[in-house]
Structures are given as structure tokens and as C-alpha cells.
XYZ file of C-alpha atoms in Angstrom:
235
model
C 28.080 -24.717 -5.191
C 26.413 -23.083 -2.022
C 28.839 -25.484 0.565
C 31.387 -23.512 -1.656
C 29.692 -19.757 -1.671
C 29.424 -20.686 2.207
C 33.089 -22.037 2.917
C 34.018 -18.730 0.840
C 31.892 -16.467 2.559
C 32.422 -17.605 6.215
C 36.503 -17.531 5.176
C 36.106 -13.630 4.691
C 33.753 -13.070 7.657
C 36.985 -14.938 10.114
C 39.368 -12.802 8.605
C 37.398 -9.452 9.039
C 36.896 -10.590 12.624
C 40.435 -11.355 12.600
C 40.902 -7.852 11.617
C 38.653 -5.873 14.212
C 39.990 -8.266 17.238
C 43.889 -8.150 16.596
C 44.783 -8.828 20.143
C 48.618 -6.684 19.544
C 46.022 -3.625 18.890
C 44.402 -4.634 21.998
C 47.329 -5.006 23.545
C 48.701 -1.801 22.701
C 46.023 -0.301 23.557
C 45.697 -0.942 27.094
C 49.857 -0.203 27.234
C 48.957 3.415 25.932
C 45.926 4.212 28.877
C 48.491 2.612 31.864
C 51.154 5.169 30.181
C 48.402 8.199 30.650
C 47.727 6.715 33.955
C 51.465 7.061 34.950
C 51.193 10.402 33.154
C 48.540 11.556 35.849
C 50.464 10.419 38.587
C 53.321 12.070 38.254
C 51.154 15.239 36.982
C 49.947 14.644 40.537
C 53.456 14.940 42.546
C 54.355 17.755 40.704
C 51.192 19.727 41.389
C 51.843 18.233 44.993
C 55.093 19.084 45.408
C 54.254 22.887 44.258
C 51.490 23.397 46.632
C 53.721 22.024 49.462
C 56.084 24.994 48.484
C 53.974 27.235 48.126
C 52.841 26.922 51.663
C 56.190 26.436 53.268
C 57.476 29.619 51.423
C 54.154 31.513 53.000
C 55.194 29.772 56.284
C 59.065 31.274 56.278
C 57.325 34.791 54.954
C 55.234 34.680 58.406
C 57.969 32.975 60.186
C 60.333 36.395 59.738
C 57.484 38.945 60.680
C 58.085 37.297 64.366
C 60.834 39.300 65.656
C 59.148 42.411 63.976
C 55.775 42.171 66.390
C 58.606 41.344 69.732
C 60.040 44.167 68.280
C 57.011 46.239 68.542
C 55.524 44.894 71.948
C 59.078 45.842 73.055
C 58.681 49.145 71.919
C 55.026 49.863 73.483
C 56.123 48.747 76.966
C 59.482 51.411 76.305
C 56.477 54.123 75.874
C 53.823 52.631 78.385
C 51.963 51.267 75.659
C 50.753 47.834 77.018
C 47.930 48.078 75.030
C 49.739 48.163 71.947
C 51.894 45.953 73.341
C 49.531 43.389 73.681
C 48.031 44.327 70.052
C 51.186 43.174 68.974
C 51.845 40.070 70.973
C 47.888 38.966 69.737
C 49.069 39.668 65.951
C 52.429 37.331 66.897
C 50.129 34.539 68.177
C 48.118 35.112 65.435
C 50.636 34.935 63.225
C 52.201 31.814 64.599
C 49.048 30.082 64.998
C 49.150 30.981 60.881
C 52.827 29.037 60.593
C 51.595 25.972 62.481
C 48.550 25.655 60.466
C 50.691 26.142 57.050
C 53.382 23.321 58.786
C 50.721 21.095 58.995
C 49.478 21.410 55.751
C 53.155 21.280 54.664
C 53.105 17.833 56.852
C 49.997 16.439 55.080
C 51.265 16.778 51.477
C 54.639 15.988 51.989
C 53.450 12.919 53.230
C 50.970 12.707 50.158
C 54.066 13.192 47.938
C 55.734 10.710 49.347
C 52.697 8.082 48.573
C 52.458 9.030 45.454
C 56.034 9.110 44.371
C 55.714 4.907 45.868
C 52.363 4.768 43.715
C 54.204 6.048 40.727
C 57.390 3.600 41.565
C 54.839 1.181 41.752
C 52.868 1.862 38.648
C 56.171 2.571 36.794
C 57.781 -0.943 37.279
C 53.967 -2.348 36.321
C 53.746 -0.278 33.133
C 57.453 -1.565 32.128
C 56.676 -5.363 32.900
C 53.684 -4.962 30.814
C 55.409 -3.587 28.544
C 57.837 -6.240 28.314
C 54.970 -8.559 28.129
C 53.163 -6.966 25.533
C 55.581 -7.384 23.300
C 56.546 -11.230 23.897
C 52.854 -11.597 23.318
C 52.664 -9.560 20.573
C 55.904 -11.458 18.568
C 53.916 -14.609 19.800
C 50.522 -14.031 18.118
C 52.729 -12.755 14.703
C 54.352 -16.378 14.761
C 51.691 -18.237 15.399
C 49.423 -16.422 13.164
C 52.207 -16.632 10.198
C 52.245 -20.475 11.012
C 48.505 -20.908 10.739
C 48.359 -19.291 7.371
C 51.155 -20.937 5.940
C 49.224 -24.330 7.278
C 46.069 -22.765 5.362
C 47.886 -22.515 2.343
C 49.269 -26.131 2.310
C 46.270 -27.657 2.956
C 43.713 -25.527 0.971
C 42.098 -24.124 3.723
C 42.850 -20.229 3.232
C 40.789 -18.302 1.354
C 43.376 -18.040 -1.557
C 43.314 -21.548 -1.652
C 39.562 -21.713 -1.378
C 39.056 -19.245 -4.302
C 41.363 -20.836 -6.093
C 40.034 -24.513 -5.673
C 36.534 -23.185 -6.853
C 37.941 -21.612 -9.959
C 39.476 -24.210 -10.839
C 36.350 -26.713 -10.146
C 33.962 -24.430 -12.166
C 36.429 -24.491 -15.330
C 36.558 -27.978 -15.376
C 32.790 -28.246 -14.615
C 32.192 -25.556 -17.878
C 34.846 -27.704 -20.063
C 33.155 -31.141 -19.472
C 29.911 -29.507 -20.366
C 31.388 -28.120 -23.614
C 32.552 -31.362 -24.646
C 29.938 -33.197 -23.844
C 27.798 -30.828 -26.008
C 29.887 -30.771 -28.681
C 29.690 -34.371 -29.156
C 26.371 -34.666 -28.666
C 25.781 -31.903 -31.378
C 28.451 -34.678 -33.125
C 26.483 -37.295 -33.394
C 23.358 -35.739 -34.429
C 25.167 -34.176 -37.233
C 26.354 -37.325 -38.140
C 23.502 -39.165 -37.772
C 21.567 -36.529 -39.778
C 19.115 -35.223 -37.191
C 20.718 -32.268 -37.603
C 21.759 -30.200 -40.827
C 25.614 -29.273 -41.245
C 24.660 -25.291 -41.517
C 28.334 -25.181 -43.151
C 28.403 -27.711 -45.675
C 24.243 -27.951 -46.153
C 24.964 -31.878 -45.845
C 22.852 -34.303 -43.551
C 24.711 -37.918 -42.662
C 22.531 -39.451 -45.373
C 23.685 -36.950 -48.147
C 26.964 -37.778 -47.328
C 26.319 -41.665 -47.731
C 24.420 -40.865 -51.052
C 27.619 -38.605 -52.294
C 29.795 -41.304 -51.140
C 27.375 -44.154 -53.327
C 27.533 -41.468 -55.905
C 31.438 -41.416 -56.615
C 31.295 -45.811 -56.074
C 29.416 -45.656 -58.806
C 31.092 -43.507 -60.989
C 34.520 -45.064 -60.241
C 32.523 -48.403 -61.195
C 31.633 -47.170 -64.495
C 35.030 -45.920 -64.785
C 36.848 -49.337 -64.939
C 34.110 -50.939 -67.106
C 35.003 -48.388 -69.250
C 38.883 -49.331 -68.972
C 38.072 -52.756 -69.203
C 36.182 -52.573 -73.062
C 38.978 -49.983 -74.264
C 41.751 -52.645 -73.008
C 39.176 -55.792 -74.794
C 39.079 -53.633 -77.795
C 42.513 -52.881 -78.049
C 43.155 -56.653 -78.139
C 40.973 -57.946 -80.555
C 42.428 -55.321 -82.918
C 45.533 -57.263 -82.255
């Protein structure tokens, strides 16, 4: 009985295991994070790609206040200005030193963008052949699960077929000890040990009864025999 309780017990304890380490939830799983992952990426270039706009629309703002300090130098010289003039041509420099600095930045994440729109390529055609792999391994691990149970099940070793096998074990078990109690509680009726609480007879009362009725069946045909003795010497 405890090999049974044990094959039972450990039966259950595989198939919760079974349960909490499902490789296809594994599986889809790790498909899910790559997904964010590609998610972040391209959350990336789009952030990218905005700042780099940002910057080269700044750039074009500074780029057409150019003409406007020329303009003004030109002007200051007109009035004998050079001072201002010179203000002005400063604030163009400064300005234009502005634009390059912007242009490189533009430069820099342009040429981030560009990485990361390969990186997401990249990670895009990775996500998809996992993808596609995930789910030959998933259909895989249904088969050959679905064939290992049905094997179970042929050859007793599920746990079905394991419950079933001790049910049935422990009815037979209980039926041969009923019948092999009720015959011993047979024989010592019949042997008189013990009393019939039914009938109130022992074995040996029975045997008396029976000696009883011999003997009255005896008597009976003596009886027959003088009538029929009688009857002829009347004759």
C-alpha cells in the first residue's frame, strides 16, 4: 500500500511540476520581453529622430537671422557706426558659431538614428525568427507531450491509470476478505461453535432435529406395517 500512496503521490508532484515549468509559457514569455525590447528601440528612433529636428529647425531659425546682422553692419558703416558695425558682425559669428554647433549635433544623432534604425532591423528579423521558432517548438512539446500521455494511459503509468489500478486492487483485496470471513463464520456455524442468532440452532441441534424426524418417520412405517398385518389376518 505505501509503494502505491508513493507511485500516487510522486505522479501528482510530476504533473504539478509539469504545470509550473510548461516550457510554451516559457517560451512565450521570453517572445513577449524581446517584443518590449523592440518596443524601446524604436521608442528610441523616434525620440531620436525628434530631437534631430528639433535642432535642425533651431539651426534654419539662426541660419535666416544672417543676412539681418550683414544687414545691420551694412547699415552702421552707411552712418559711421563701426562700432555697431562690429556689434553686429560679433552677434553674426556668434550666431553662426550657434548653427555649426546645432549641425553637429544634427550630425551626431542622425548618425545615432541611423544605428539604431540597423539595431532595430536587426532585432526585428531576430524577434520574427524566434518567433517562428517558438512556435515549431511550442507544436513540438504539444505532440510529444500528447504522445507521452497517451503511452501513460496504455501502459498504466498515468495517474488515471494509477488511481484506477489501486481501486480496483483494494476492492478485490476487501472482497476476498469478505469471503473468506463469511466462510469462516460458515463453518463455525456449522460446526456449532457458534449459535445461528436467526434460527437459535447450533450444528448439533440440527443433527438432533434431523435424528428426531428419522425416528418419527421410523415409527411411522411400523405403524403402517401392523395396520397392513392386521388388515390381513382379518382376511
Amino acid at each position: 500500500m505505501l509503494k502505491r500512496l508513493a507511485a500516487i503521490f510522486q505522479a501528482k508532484a510530476n504533473k504539478a511540476l509539469d504545470r509550473l515549468e510548461d516550457p510554451r509559457e516559457m517560451l512565450d514569455l521570453s517572445y513577449e520581453k524581446q517584443v518590449e525590447m523592440l518596443r524601446d528601440v524604436k521608442r528610441g528612433i523616434v525620440e531620436v529622430t525628434a530631437a534631430r529636428r528639433r535642432l535642425e529647425l533651431q539651426a534654419e531659425e539662426l541660419r535666416a537671422k544672417l543676412p539681418t546682422f550683414d544687414a545691420q553692419a551694412m547699415q552702421a558703416l552707411k552712418n559711421g557706426r563701426e562700432d555697431l558695425a562690429r556689434i553686429a558682425l560679433e552677434r553674426k559669428a556668434s550666431t553662426q558659431a550657434q548653427i555649426e554647433s546645432f549641425e553637429a549635433q544634427v550630425a551626431n544623432l542622425r548618425a545615432e538614428q541611423e544605428q539604431l534604425v540597423q539595431a532595430e532591423q536587426r532585432l526585428q528579423a531576430k524577434v520574427e525568427a524566434f518567433r517562428t521558432r517558438k512556435e515549431v517548438l511550442k507544436a513540438q512539446y504539444t505532440a510529444a507531450k500528447a504522445t507521452v500521455r497517451i503511452g501513460e494511459a496504455v501502459t498504466g503509468l498515468s495517474e488515471e491509470m494509477t488511481d484506477v489500478g489501486y481501486a480496483i486492487q483494494r476492492a478485490e483485496d476487501r472482497t476476498a476478505q469478505l469471503k473468506s470471513r463469511g466462510q469462516a463464520i460458515q463453518e463455525l456455524l456449522e460446526s456449532g461453535v457458534l449459535e445461528d442468532s436467526l434460527g437459535g440452532t447450533t450444528g448439533i441441534d440440527r443433527e438432533l432435529e434431523a435424528l428426531g424426524r428419522q425416528a418419527s418417520i421410523d415409527a411411522e412405517l411400523e405403524r403402517l406395517r401392523a395396520a397392513m398385518a392386521a388388515g390381513e389376518a382379518n382376511r
